[in-house]
Amino acid sequence: MTIAAGRHTHLAAQRAHLAALPSPPEHVVVAMGDPQVAGVVGAVPGVHVVEVPAAPGHLPLALARNTGVEQALELGADLVVLLDVDCLPGRGLIDAYTRAAGRLEHALLCGPVTYLPAEAGSPAPGELQRWTSPHPARPAPRDGRLERGGDHRLFWSLSFACTPATWRRLGGFCTDYDGYGGEDTDLGMVASREAVELVWVGGAHAYHQHHPVSSPPVEHLDDILRNAATYHRRWGEWPMEGWLRAFAERGLVTYDGTAWRRTTPAGVPPGVPAAIPEEMAR
């Protein structure tokens, strides 16, 4: 299951790699306010496009993921794999997740992710393996191995899998999060609360296609402030602290002990507050 808005070149590459797998899976693609997604995917058997409304520049990530998974379950999925639109599946990704799900009754399964360098371009399916270099901030067990008892705060949503029973136990992504940031960390915390183990799956390799990024992601400043407050309200601690501190170092936000506040209200999009109200930060 993939959510998409724009990133058409990435989506087309992902589709080519999924089609090249030994047993291509059913694929649900959720178009977030992007009617062109259906044309990029094309009328392919086993590929299902679902549309979710989205305002320009504003992506309902949590809602879109929930919608896509529910569609997959309605289609009879016995395992749901979520893969971000800019990620390519390794040849063994589906099989590794499937084997892991068969061994564990309830688990949130995550695989290693390689961030492809710019010179890799968009490798053909047969060329992916030579670029394998998993991100060092996450565990990367050897192929066929499982690393159990993972830190739930390290959960990331760009590549993960779970059974329908586990999905229902977790209840999906919290739709209190609106826009970019926080919803995946929240799901990891829900998994911890519900005693759903986080397991790192060797061999379930995904490859993140290169594209320019900003660090910290200043284009998502308001989303991050709003969603950080939602997370704090739910869990009593601040997420994305590295980004919040980086924003503060650039003079974009300040923390007064009760709330992270934007210091430059000019240019705030309509309907987005310039600060997190204190009552939301409690």
Coordinates of C-alpha atoms in Angstrom, one line a residue:
M1 CA 0.0 0.0 0.0
T2 CA 1.4 3.4 -1.1
I3 CA 0.1 6.9 -0.6
A4 CA 1.0 9.5 -3.2
A5 CA 0.6 13.1 -4.2
G6 CA 2.9 14.1 -6.9
R7 CA 6.2 12.1 -7.1
H8 CA 4.9 10.5 -10.3
T9 CA 8.4 9.4 -11.4
H10 CA 9.0 7.7 -8.1
L11 CA 5.6 6.0 -8.2
A12 CA 6.2 4.8 -11.8
A13 CA 9.6 3.3 -10.7
Q14 CA 8.0 1.7 -7.7
R15 CA 5.4 0.1 -9.9
A16 CA 8.0 -1.3 -12.2
H17 CA 9.9 -2.8 -9.3
L18 CA 6.8 -4.4 -7.8
A19 CA 5.8 -5.8 -11.2
A20 CA 9.3 -7.4 -11.5
L21 CA 9.0 -9.3 -8.2
P22 CA 8.7 -13.1 -8.4
S23 CA 5.1 -12.9 -7.2
P24 CA 3.8 -9.4 -7.7
P25 CA 1.5 -8.4 -4.8
E26 CA -1.8 -6.7 -5.0
H27 CA -1.1 -3.0 -4.8
V28 CA -3.4 -0.3 -3.3
V29 CA -2.4 3.3 -4.2
V30 CA -4.0 6.2 -2.3
A31 CA -4.0 9.4 -4.3
M32 CA -4.1 12.4 -2.0
G33 CA -5.8 15.1 -4.0
D34 CA -3.9 14.1 -7.1
P35 CA -6.1 12.9 -9.9
Q36 CA -3.0 12.2 -12.1
V37 CA -2.0 9.2 -10.0
A38 CA -4.5 6.9 -11.7
G39 CA -2.9 7.7 -15.0
V40 CA 0.6 7.1 -13.7
V41 CA -0.4 3.7 -12.4
G42 CA -2.5 2.8 -15.4
A43 CA -5.2 0.1 -15.7
V44 CA -3.2 -2.8 -14.4
P45 CA -4.8 -6.0 -12.9
G46 CA -4.2 -6.2 -9.2
V47 CA -3.6 -2.4 -8.8
H48 CA -6.3 -0.4 -7.0
V49 CA -6.4 3.4 -6.8
V50 CA -8.3 5.0 -4.0
E51 CA -8.8 8.8 -3.8
V52 CA -8.6 10.9 -0.7
P53 CA -9.3 14.6 -0.9
A54 CA -6.5 16.9 0.1
A55 CA -6.1 20.7 0.1
P56 CA -3.3 22.1 -1.9
G57 CA 0.0 21.8 0.0
H58 CA -1.6 19.9 2.8
L59 CA -1.4 16.1 2.9
P60 CA -3.6 14.0 5.2
L61 CA -1.0 11.3 5.7
A62 CA -2.6 9.4 8.6
L63 CA -6.0 9.4 7.0
A64 CA -4.6 8.3 3.7
R65 CA -2.7 5.4 5.2
N66 CA -5.7 4.2 7.1
T67 CA -7.9 4.4 4.0
G68 CA -5.4 2.4 2.0
V69 CA -5.0 -0.3 4.6
E70 CA -8.8 -0.6 5.0
Q71 CA -9.1 -1.0 1.2
A72 CA -6.4 -3.7 1.3
L73 CA -8.2 -5.6 4.1
E74 CA -11.5 -5.4 2.1
L75 CA -9.6 -7.0 -0.8
G76 CA -8.7 -9.9 1.5
A77 CA -5.1 -9.1 2.4
D78 CA -3.5 -11.5 4.9
L79 CA -0.5 -9.2 5.2
V80 CA -0.3 -5.5 4.6
V81 CA 3.0 -3.9 3.6
L82 CA 3.2 -0.1 3.6
L83 CA 5.8 1.4 1.4
D84 CA 6.4 5.1 0.8
V85 CA 6.1 6.3 -2.7
D86 CA 9.8 7.1 -3.0
C87 CA 10.8 3.7 -1.9
L88 CA 11.6 0.7 -4.2
P89 CA 11.1 -2.8 -2.9
G90 CA 14.0 -5.2 -2.8
R91 CA 13.5 -8.5 -4.4
G92 CA 13.1 -10.3 -1.1
L93 CA 11.0 -7.6 0.7
I94 CA 7.6 -9.2 0.5
D95 CA 8.9 -12.7 1.2
A96 CA 10.9 -11.6 4.2
Y97 CA 7.9 -9.8 5.7
T98 CA 5.7 -12.8 5.0
R99 CA 8.0 -15.2 6.7
A100 CA 8.4 -12.9 9.7
A101 CA 4.6 -12.5 10.0
G102 CA 4.2 -16.3 10.0
R103 CA 6.6 -16.7 12.9
L104 CA 5.1 -14.0 15.2
E105 CA 1.5 -13.7 16.3
H106 CA 1.5 -9.9 16.8
A107 CA 4.3 -7.7 15.6
L108 CA 5.1 -4.5 13.9
L109 CA 7.6 -5.5 11.2
C110 CA 10.2 -3.1 9.8
G111 CA 12.9 -3.7 7.2
P112 CA 16.2 -2.0 6.5
V113 CA 16.1 1.0 4.2
T114 CA 19.0 2.1 2.0
Y115 CA 19.0 5.8 1.0
L116 CA 20.2 5.8 -2.6
P117 CA 22.8 8.4 -3.5
A118 CA 22.2 10.8 -6.3
E119 CA 24.5 8.9 -8.6
A120 CA 22.4 5.7 -8.3
G121 CA 19.5 7.4 -10.2
S122 CA 16.6 4.9 -10.4
P123 CA 18.3 1.5 -10.6
A124 CA 16.7 -1.3 -12.5
P125 CA 15.3 -4.2 -10.4
G126 CA 18.4 -6.3 -11.0
E127 CA 20.8 -3.6 -10.0
L128 CA 19.3 -2.7 -6.6
Q129 CA 21.2 -5.1 -4.5
R130 CA 24.6 -3.7 -5.3
W131 CA 23.5 -0.4 -3.7
T132 CA 22.5 -2.0 -0.4
S133 CA 23.8 0.1 2.5
P134 CA 21.1 0.3 5.3
H135 CA 20.6 3.5 7.2
P136 CA 22.8 3.3 10.2
A137 CA 20.2 4.8 12.6
R138 CA 18.1 1.6 12.4
P139 CA 18.9 -2.0 13.0
A140 CA 19.7 -4.1 9.9
P141 CA 19.8 -7.8 10.7
R142 CA 21.3 -10.2 8.3
D143 CA 19.0 -11.8 5.7
G144 CA 16.7 -14.3 7.3
R145 CA 17.3 -13.0 10.8
L146 CA 14.9 -11.2 13.1
E147 CA 15.9 -8.6 15.7
R148 CA 13.2 -8.6 18.3
G149 CA 12.4 -6.3 21.2
G150 CA 13.0 -3.1 19.2
D151 CA 12.8 0.4 20.5
H152 CA 9.3 1.6 19.5
R153 CA 10.5 5.1 19.2
L154 CA 12.6 4.0 16.2
F155 CA 9.5 2.9 14.2
W156 CA 9.3 4.4 10.8
S157 CA 6.4 4.2 8.4
L158 CA 8.3 4.3 5.1
S159 CA 8.6 0.5 5.0
F160 CA 6.7 -1.7 7.4
A161 CA 4.2 -4.6 7.5
C162 CA 1.7 -6.2 9.8
T163 CA -1.2 -8.7 9.8
P164 CA -4.8 -7.6 9.7
A165 CA -5.2 -8.7 13.3
T166 CA -2.2 -6.6 14.4
W167 CA -3.5 -3.6 12.4
R168 CA -6.9 -3.8 14.1
R169 CA -5.2 -4.2 17.5
L170 CA -3.3 -0.9 16.9
G171 CA -6.4 0.9 15.5
G172 CA -4.4 2.4 12.6
F173 CA -2.7 5.8 12.5
C174 CA -4.2 8.5 14.8
T175 CA -6.0 11.0 12.6
D176 CA -5.6 13.8 15.2
Y177 CA -2.3 14.3 13.2
D178 CA -3.0 16.5 10.3
G179 CA -0.2 17.0 7.7
Y180 CA 3.5 16.1 8.1
G181 CA 5.2 14.6 11.1
G182 CA 4.5 12.7 14.3
E183 CA 1.9 10.1 13.1
D184 CA 4.4 7.3 12.7
T185 CA 6.1 7.9 16.0
D186 CA 2.6 7.9 17.6
L187 CA 1.8 4.5 16.0
G188 CA 5.0 3.1 17.5
M189 CA 3.9 4.3 20.9
V190 CA 0.5 2.7 20.5
A191 CA 2.3 -0.6 19.6
S192 CA 4.3 -0.3 22.8
R193 CA 1.2 0.3 24.9
E194 CA -0.7 -2.6 23.2
A195 CA 2.3 -5.0 23.7
V196 CA 2.8 -5.3 20.0
E197 CA 6.5 -6.0 19.5
L198 CA 8.7 -4.0 17.1
V199 CA 10.7 -6.4 15.1
W200 CA 13.4 -5.7 12.5
V201 CA 13.3 -8.1 9.6
G202 CA 16.5 -9.0 7.8
G203 CA 16.2 -9.3 4.0
A204 CA 13.1 -7.0 3.8
H205 CA 15.2 -4.3 2.0
A206 CA 13.7 -1.1 0.6
Y207 CA 15.6 1.5 -1.3
H208 CA 14.7 5.2 -0.9
Q209 CA 15.1 7.0 -4.2
H210 CA 17.2 10.1 -4.0
H211 CA 15.5 13.5 -4.0
P212 CA 16.4 16.9 -2.6
V213 CA 15.4 17.4 1.0
S214 CA 15.7 20.2 3.5
S215 CA 17.1 19.7 7.0
P216 CA 15.3 20.7 9.1
P217 CA 12.2 20.6 6.9
V218 CA 11.2 24.2 7.2
E219 CA 8.5 23.9 4.6
H220 CA 6.7 21.7 7.1
L221 CA 7.3 24.0 10.1
D222 CA 3.6 24.6 10.9
D223 CA 2.6 21.0 10.5
I224 CA 5.4 19.9 12.8
L225 CA 4.5 22.4 15.5
R226 CA 0.9 21.4 15.4
N227 CA 1.6 17.7 15.3
A228 CA 4.2 17.9 18.0
A229 CA 1.6 19.5 20.3
T230 CA -0.8 16.7 19.5
Y231 CA 1.8 14.1 20.3
H232 CA 2.7 15.9 23.6
R233 CA -0.9 16.0 24.5
R234 CA -1.2 12.2 23.9
W235 CA 2.1 11.0 25.4
G236 CA 3.4 13.7 27.7
E237 CA 6.7 14.2 25.8
W238 CA 7.9 16.1 22.7
P239 CA 8.6 14.3 19.5
M240 CA 10.8 15.4 16.7
E241 CA 13.0 17.2 19.2
G242 CA 16.0 17.4 16.8
W243 CA 13.9 19.3 14.3
L244 CA 12.4 21.6 16.9
R245 CA 15.8 22.4 18.3
A246 CA 17.1 23.0 14.7
F247 CA 14.2 25.4 14.1
A248 CA 15.0 27.2 17.4
E249 CA 18.7 27.5 16.3
R250 CA 17.5 29.2 13.2
G251 CA 15.3 31.6 15.1
L252 CA 12.1 30.2 13.7
V253 CA 10.6 28.9 16.9
T254 CA 11.1 29.4 20.6
Y255 CA 10.1 27.3 23.7
D256 CA 8.8 29.0 26.8
G257 CA 8.4 26.0 29.0
T258 CA 4.9 25.3 28.0
A259 CA 4.8 25.5 24.2
W260 CA 6.9 25.7 21.1
R261 CA 5.9 29.0 19.4
R262 CA 6.6 30.3 15.9
T263 CA 8.6 33.5 16.1
T264 CA 7.7 34.8 12.6
P265 CA 3.9 34.8 12.2
A266 CA 4.1 36.5 8.8
G267 CA 3.2 34.2 6.0
V268 CA 1.4 31.6 8.1
P269 CA -1.1 29.9 5.9
P270 CA -4.8 30.6 6.6
G271 CA -6.2 28.5 9.4
V272 CA -2.7 27.6 10.9
P273 CA -1.9 29.1 14.3
A274 CA 1.3 30.9 14.7
A275 CA 1.9 29.2 18.1
I276 CA 0.9 26.0 19.8
P277 CA -1.7 27.1 22.5
E278 CA -0.6 26.2 26.0
E279 CA -3.6 24.0 26.6
M280 CA -2.6 21.9 23.6
A281 CA 0.9 21.4 25.0
R282 CA -0.2 20.0 28.3

